[in-house]
Amino acid sequence: MNAQVPDSLIPYDEIVQDALRAVVGRVLGQVASTGALPGEHHFYITFKTQAAGVDIPKRLVERFPDEMTIVIQHRFWDLTVDASRFSVGLSFNQIPSTLIIPFSAITGFHDPAVNFELRFQAAEGPDGGPEPHDPAENDGPQAKPVEDGSNVVAVDFKRKK
């Protein structure tokens, strides 16, 4: 008897990543609605600077041609959030800049105040959607739970190259 699990025709990994990106959107939306970060919370957000829909100053793209991390903590302004992206004003070397970042470009979100972290694979397809991928390899090794007491949620979907 062969107990081979069939390949999924449902893109579960993409669905889960979209749901976790919605967590980032909800958190940023709450900050935008109140205009301030609660308590000691602050965020490190890493994103692909060349991803579809990213709109940042050219000097930042030149300095960070692949990936960039921003910090939303003390000095930020005009934070706006919609279903697919957020916009925020930040200063870089005392030059005010507005950044527009789609949630699909985010590769990491970290709130060090509570040691909460999410990691993503950036959507890099030609239309800004997920890049094409091979069928899932459902027979991979089982993930081992992290038992260090932290609140880190790691999403690591292996893709066949």
mmCIF file of C-alpha atoms in Angstrom:
data_model
loop_
_atom_site.group_PDB
_atom_site.id
_atom_site.type_symbol
_atom_site.label_atom_id
_atom_site.label_comp_id
_atom_site.label_asym_id
_atom_site.label_seq_id
_atom_site.Cartn_x
_atom_site.Cartn_y
_atom_site.Cartn_z
ATOM 1 C CA MET A 1 0.000 0.000 0.000
ATOM 2 C CA ASN A 2 1.370 3.392 -1.012
ATOM 3 C CA ALA A 3 0.578 6.208 1.449
ATOM 4 C CA GLN A 4 1.945 8.992 -0.741
ATOM 5 C CA VAL A 5 0.253 12.346 -0.084
ATOM 6 C CA PRO A 6 -0.856 14.039 -3.338
ATOM 7 C CA ASP A 7 0.437 17.497 -4.244
ATOM 8 C CA SER A 8 -1.912 20.269 -3.171
ATOM 9 C CA LEU A 9 -3.819 22.186 -5.788
ATOM 10 C CA ILE A 10 -4.548 24.846 -3.161
ATOM 11 C CA PRO A 11 -1.703 27.376 -2.619
ATOM 12 C CA TYR A 12 -1.694 27.072 1.175
ATOM 13 C CA ASP A 13 1.692 28.736 1.614
ATOM 14 C CA GLU A 14 0.534 31.846 -0.245
ATOM 15 C CA ILE A 15 -2.740 31.955 1.673
ATOM 16 C CA VAL A 16 -0.925 31.732 5.016
ATOM 17 C CA GLN A 17 1.592 34.410 4.032
ATOM 18 C CA ASP A 18 -1.236 36.737 2.943
ATOM 19 C CA ALA A 19 -2.991 36.147 6.279
ATOM 20 C CA LEU A 20 0.177 36.915 8.244
ATOM 21 C CA ARG A 21 0.780 40.048 6.164
ATOM 22 C CA ALA A 22 -2.737 41.089 7.186
ATOM 23 C CA VAL A 23 -1.462 40.969 10.791
ATOM 24 C CA VAL A 24 1.134 43.610 9.852
ATOM 25 C CA GLY A 25 -1.573 45.687 8.163
ATOM 26 C CA ARG A 26 -3.856 45.464 11.167
ATOM 27 C CA VAL A 27 -1.102 46.484 13.597
ATOM 28 C CA LEU A 28 -0.031 49.420 11.415
ATOM 29 C CA GLY A 29 -3.696 50.370 10.937
ATOM 30 C CA GLN A 30 -4.192 50.578 14.699
ATOM 31 C CA VAL A 31 -1.121 52.822 15.009
ATOM 32 C CA ALA A 32 -2.365 54.989 12.121
ATOM 33 C CA SER A 33 -5.810 55.369 13.714
ATOM 34 C CA THR A 34 -4.400 56.503 17.069
ATOM 35 C CA GLY A 35 -1.442 58.430 15.650
ATOM 36 C CA ALA A 36 0.983 56.908 18.151
ATOM 37 C CA LEU A 37 2.664 53.684 19.125
ATOM 38 C CA PRO A 38 1.307 52.111 22.325
ATOM 39 C CA GLY A 39 3.734 51.769 25.234
ATOM 40 C CA GLU A 40 7.231 50.726 24.218
ATOM 41 C CA HIS A 41 6.167 49.058 20.959
ATOM 42 C CA HIS A 42 8.155 49.892 17.835
ATOM 43 C CA PHE A 43 8.638 48.102 14.546
ATOM 44 C CA TYR A 44 11.454 47.032 12.265
ATOM 45 C CA ILE A 45 10.010 46.394 8.805
ATOM 46 C CA THR A 46 12.202 44.828 6.107
ATOM 47 C CA PHE A 47 11.088 44.955 2.489
ATOM 48 C CA LYS A 48 12.331 44.425 -1.064
ATOM 49 C CA THR A 49 13.151 47.854 -2.523
ATOM 50 C CA GLN A 50 12.679 46.682 -6.129
ATOM 51 C CA ALA A 51 9.350 44.881 -5.571
ATOM 52 C CA ALA A 52 6.310 45.891 -7.612
ATOM 53 C CA GLY A 53 4.454 48.825 -6.085
ATOM 54 C CA VAL A 54 7.298 50.016 -3.833
ATOM 55 C CA ASP A 55 7.677 53.786 -4.147
ATOM 56 C CA ILE A 56 10.691 55.164 -2.289
ATOM 57 C CA PRO A 57 13.186 57.917 -3.163
ATOM 58 C CA LYS A 58 15.757 56.990 -5.790
ATOM 59 C CA ARG A 59 18.650 57.706 -3.401
ATOM 60 C CA LEU A 60 17.339 54.991 -1.081
ATOM 61 C CA VAL A 61 17.021 52.470 -3.905
ATOM 62 C CA GLU A 62 20.610 53.262 -4.908
ATOM 63 C CA ARG A 63 21.796 52.798 -1.334
ATOM 64 C CA PHE A 64 19.671 49.670 -0.753
ATOM 65 C CA PRO A 65 19.297 48.005 -4.163
ATOM 66 C CA ASP A 66 17.734 44.784 -2.854
ATOM 67 C CA GLU A 67 16.355 45.036 0.656
ATOM 68 C CA MET A 68 15.924 47.733 3.293
ATOM 69 C CA THR A 69 14.827 47.840 6.927
ATOM 70 C CA ILE A 70 12.946 50.828 8.308
ATOM 71 C CA VAL A 71 12.186 51.594 11.938
ATOM 72 C CA ILE A 72 8.868 53.028 13.018
ATOM 73 C CA GLN A 73 9.479 54.352 16.502
ATOM 74 C CA HIS A 74 10.022 57.979 17.531
ATOM 75 C CA ARG A 75 10.004 60.056 14.353
ATOM 76 C CA PHE A 76 7.456 59.086 11.725
ATOM 77 C CA TRP A 77 4.457 60.862 10.273
ATOM 78 C CA ASP A 78 1.527 60.489 7.878
ATOM 79 C CA LEU A 79 1.174 56.748 8.443
ATOM 80 C CA THR A 80 -1.668 55.534 6.239
ATOM 81 C CA VAL A 81 -2.740 51.960 5.688
ATOM 82 C CA ASP A 82 -5.048 50.329 3.172
ATOM 83 C CA ALA A 83 -5.765 46.712 2.266
ATOM 84 C CA SER A 84 -2.657 46.232 0.119
ATOM 85 C CA ARG A 85 -0.003 48.695 1.311
ATOM 86 C CA PHE A 86 1.078 51.362 3.767
ATOM 87 C CA SER A 87 2.674 54.758 3.449
ATOM 88 C CA VAL A 88 4.835 56.482 6.045
ATOM 89 C CA GLY A 89 7.002 59.563 6.346
ATOM 90 C CA LEU A 90 10.531 59.026 7.708
ATOM 91 C CA SER A 91 13.795 60.984 7.737
ATOM 92 C CA PHE A 92 17.018 59.615 6.265
ATOM 93 C CA ASN A 93 20.106 61.740 7.045
ATOM 94 C CA GLN A 94 17.709 64.559 8.018
ATOM 95 C CA ILE A 95 15.978 64.416 4.603
ATOM 96 C CA PRO A 96 12.230 63.812 4.967
ATOM 97 C CA SER A 97 10.912 61.072 2.687
ATOM 98 C CA THR A 98 7.621 59.345 2.015
ATOM 99 C CA LEU A 99 7.727 55.596 1.460
ATOM 100 C CA ILE A 100 4.917 53.541 -0.044
ATOM 101 C CA ILE A 101 5.338 49.845 0.639
ATOM 102 C CA PRO A 102 2.951 47.092 -0.469
ATOM 103 C CA PHE A 103 2.505 44.318 2.080
ATOM 104 C CA SER A 104 3.588 41.858 -0.628
ATOM 105 C CA ALA A 105 7.084 43.438 -0.604
ATOM 106 C CA ILE A 106 7.607 42.878 3.140
ATOM 107 C CA THR A 107 10.084 40.158 4.113
ATOM 108 C CA GLY A 108 10.190 40.815 7.854
ATOM 109 C CA PHE A 109 8.293 42.464 10.706
ATOM 110 C CA HIS A 110 9.747 42.668 14.213
ATOM 111 C CA ASP A 111 8.492 44.327 17.394
ATOM 112 C CA PRO A 112 11.474 44.096 19.767
ATOM 113 C CA ALA A 113 9.452 45.437 22.708
ATOM 114 C CA VAL A 114 7.681 42.074 22.966
ATOM 115 C CA ASN A 115 10.065 39.914 20.913
ATOM 116 C CA PHE A 116 7.453 39.281 18.199
ATOM 117 C CA GLU A 117 8.660 38.543 14.683
ATOM 118 C CA LEU A 118 7.234 37.452 11.342
ATOM 119 C CA ARG A 119 9.302 36.451 8.278
ATOM 120 C CA PHE A 120 7.967 36.299 4.723
ATOM 121 C CA GLN A 121 9.020 35.452 1.226
ATOM 122 C CA ALA A 122 8.537 38.564 -0.911
ATOM 123 C CA ALA A 123 6.202 38.283 -3.854
ATOM 124 C CA GLU A 124 8.385 38.910 -6.873
ATOM 125 C CA GLY A 125 6.333 37.789 -9.853
ATOM 126 C CA PRO A 126 6.232 39.936 -13.006
ATOM 127 C CA ASP A 127 2.861 41.409 -12.036
ATOM 128 C CA GLY A 128 3.752 41.853 -8.375
ATOM 129 C CA GLY A 129 1.972 38.639 -7.445
ATOM 130 C CA PRO A 130 3.635 35.529 -6.156
ATOM 131 C CA GLU A 131 6.408 34.177 -8.316
ATOM 132 C CA PRO A 132 5.658 30.939 -10.182
ATOM 133 C CA HIS A 133 6.628 27.852 -8.239
ATOM 134 C CA ASP A 134 6.901 24.108 -8.601
ATOM 135 C CA PRO A 135 4.376 21.877 -6.896
ATOM 136 C CA ALA A 136 4.729 21.506 -3.140
ATOM 137 C CA GLU A 137 7.050 18.864 -1.777
ATOM 138 C CA ASN A 138 4.771 17.478 0.886
ATOM 139 C CA ASP A 139 7.195 14.798 2.040
ATOM 140 C CA GLY A 140 9.760 17.215 3.506
ATOM 141 C CA PRO A 141 11.122 16.893 7.039
ATOM 142 C CA GLN A 142 8.849 17.863 9.904
ATOM 143 C CA ALA A 143 9.525 21.266 11.464
ATOM 144 C CA LYS A 144 10.836 21.173 15.016
ATOM 145 C CA PRO A 145 9.104 23.542 17.459
ATOM 146 C CA VAL A 146 11.165 26.323 18.966
ATOM 147 C CA GLU A 147 11.075 26.083 22.734
ATOM 148 C CA ASP A 148 13.029 29.190 23.718
ATOM 149 C CA GLY A 149 9.997 30.960 25.228
ATOM 150 C CA SER A 150 9.927 33.700 22.606
ATOM 151 C CA ASN A 151 6.943 34.905 20.593
ATOM 152 C CA VAL A 152 8.717 34.507 17.254
ATOM 153 C CA VAL A 153 6.616 33.088 14.449
ATOM 154 C CA ALA A 154 8.786 31.827 11.594
ATOM 155 C CA VAL A 155 7.153 31.017 8.288
ATOM 156 C CA ASP A 156 9.619 29.152 6.115
ATOM 157 C CA PHE A 157 8.121 27.543 3.044
ATOM 158 C CA LYS A 158 10.724 25.533 1.187
ATOM 159 C CA ARG A 159 10.618 25.948 -2.571
ATOM 160 C CA LYS A 160 12.281 23.647 -5.049
ATOM 161 C CA LYS A 161 14.827 25.627 -7.051
#
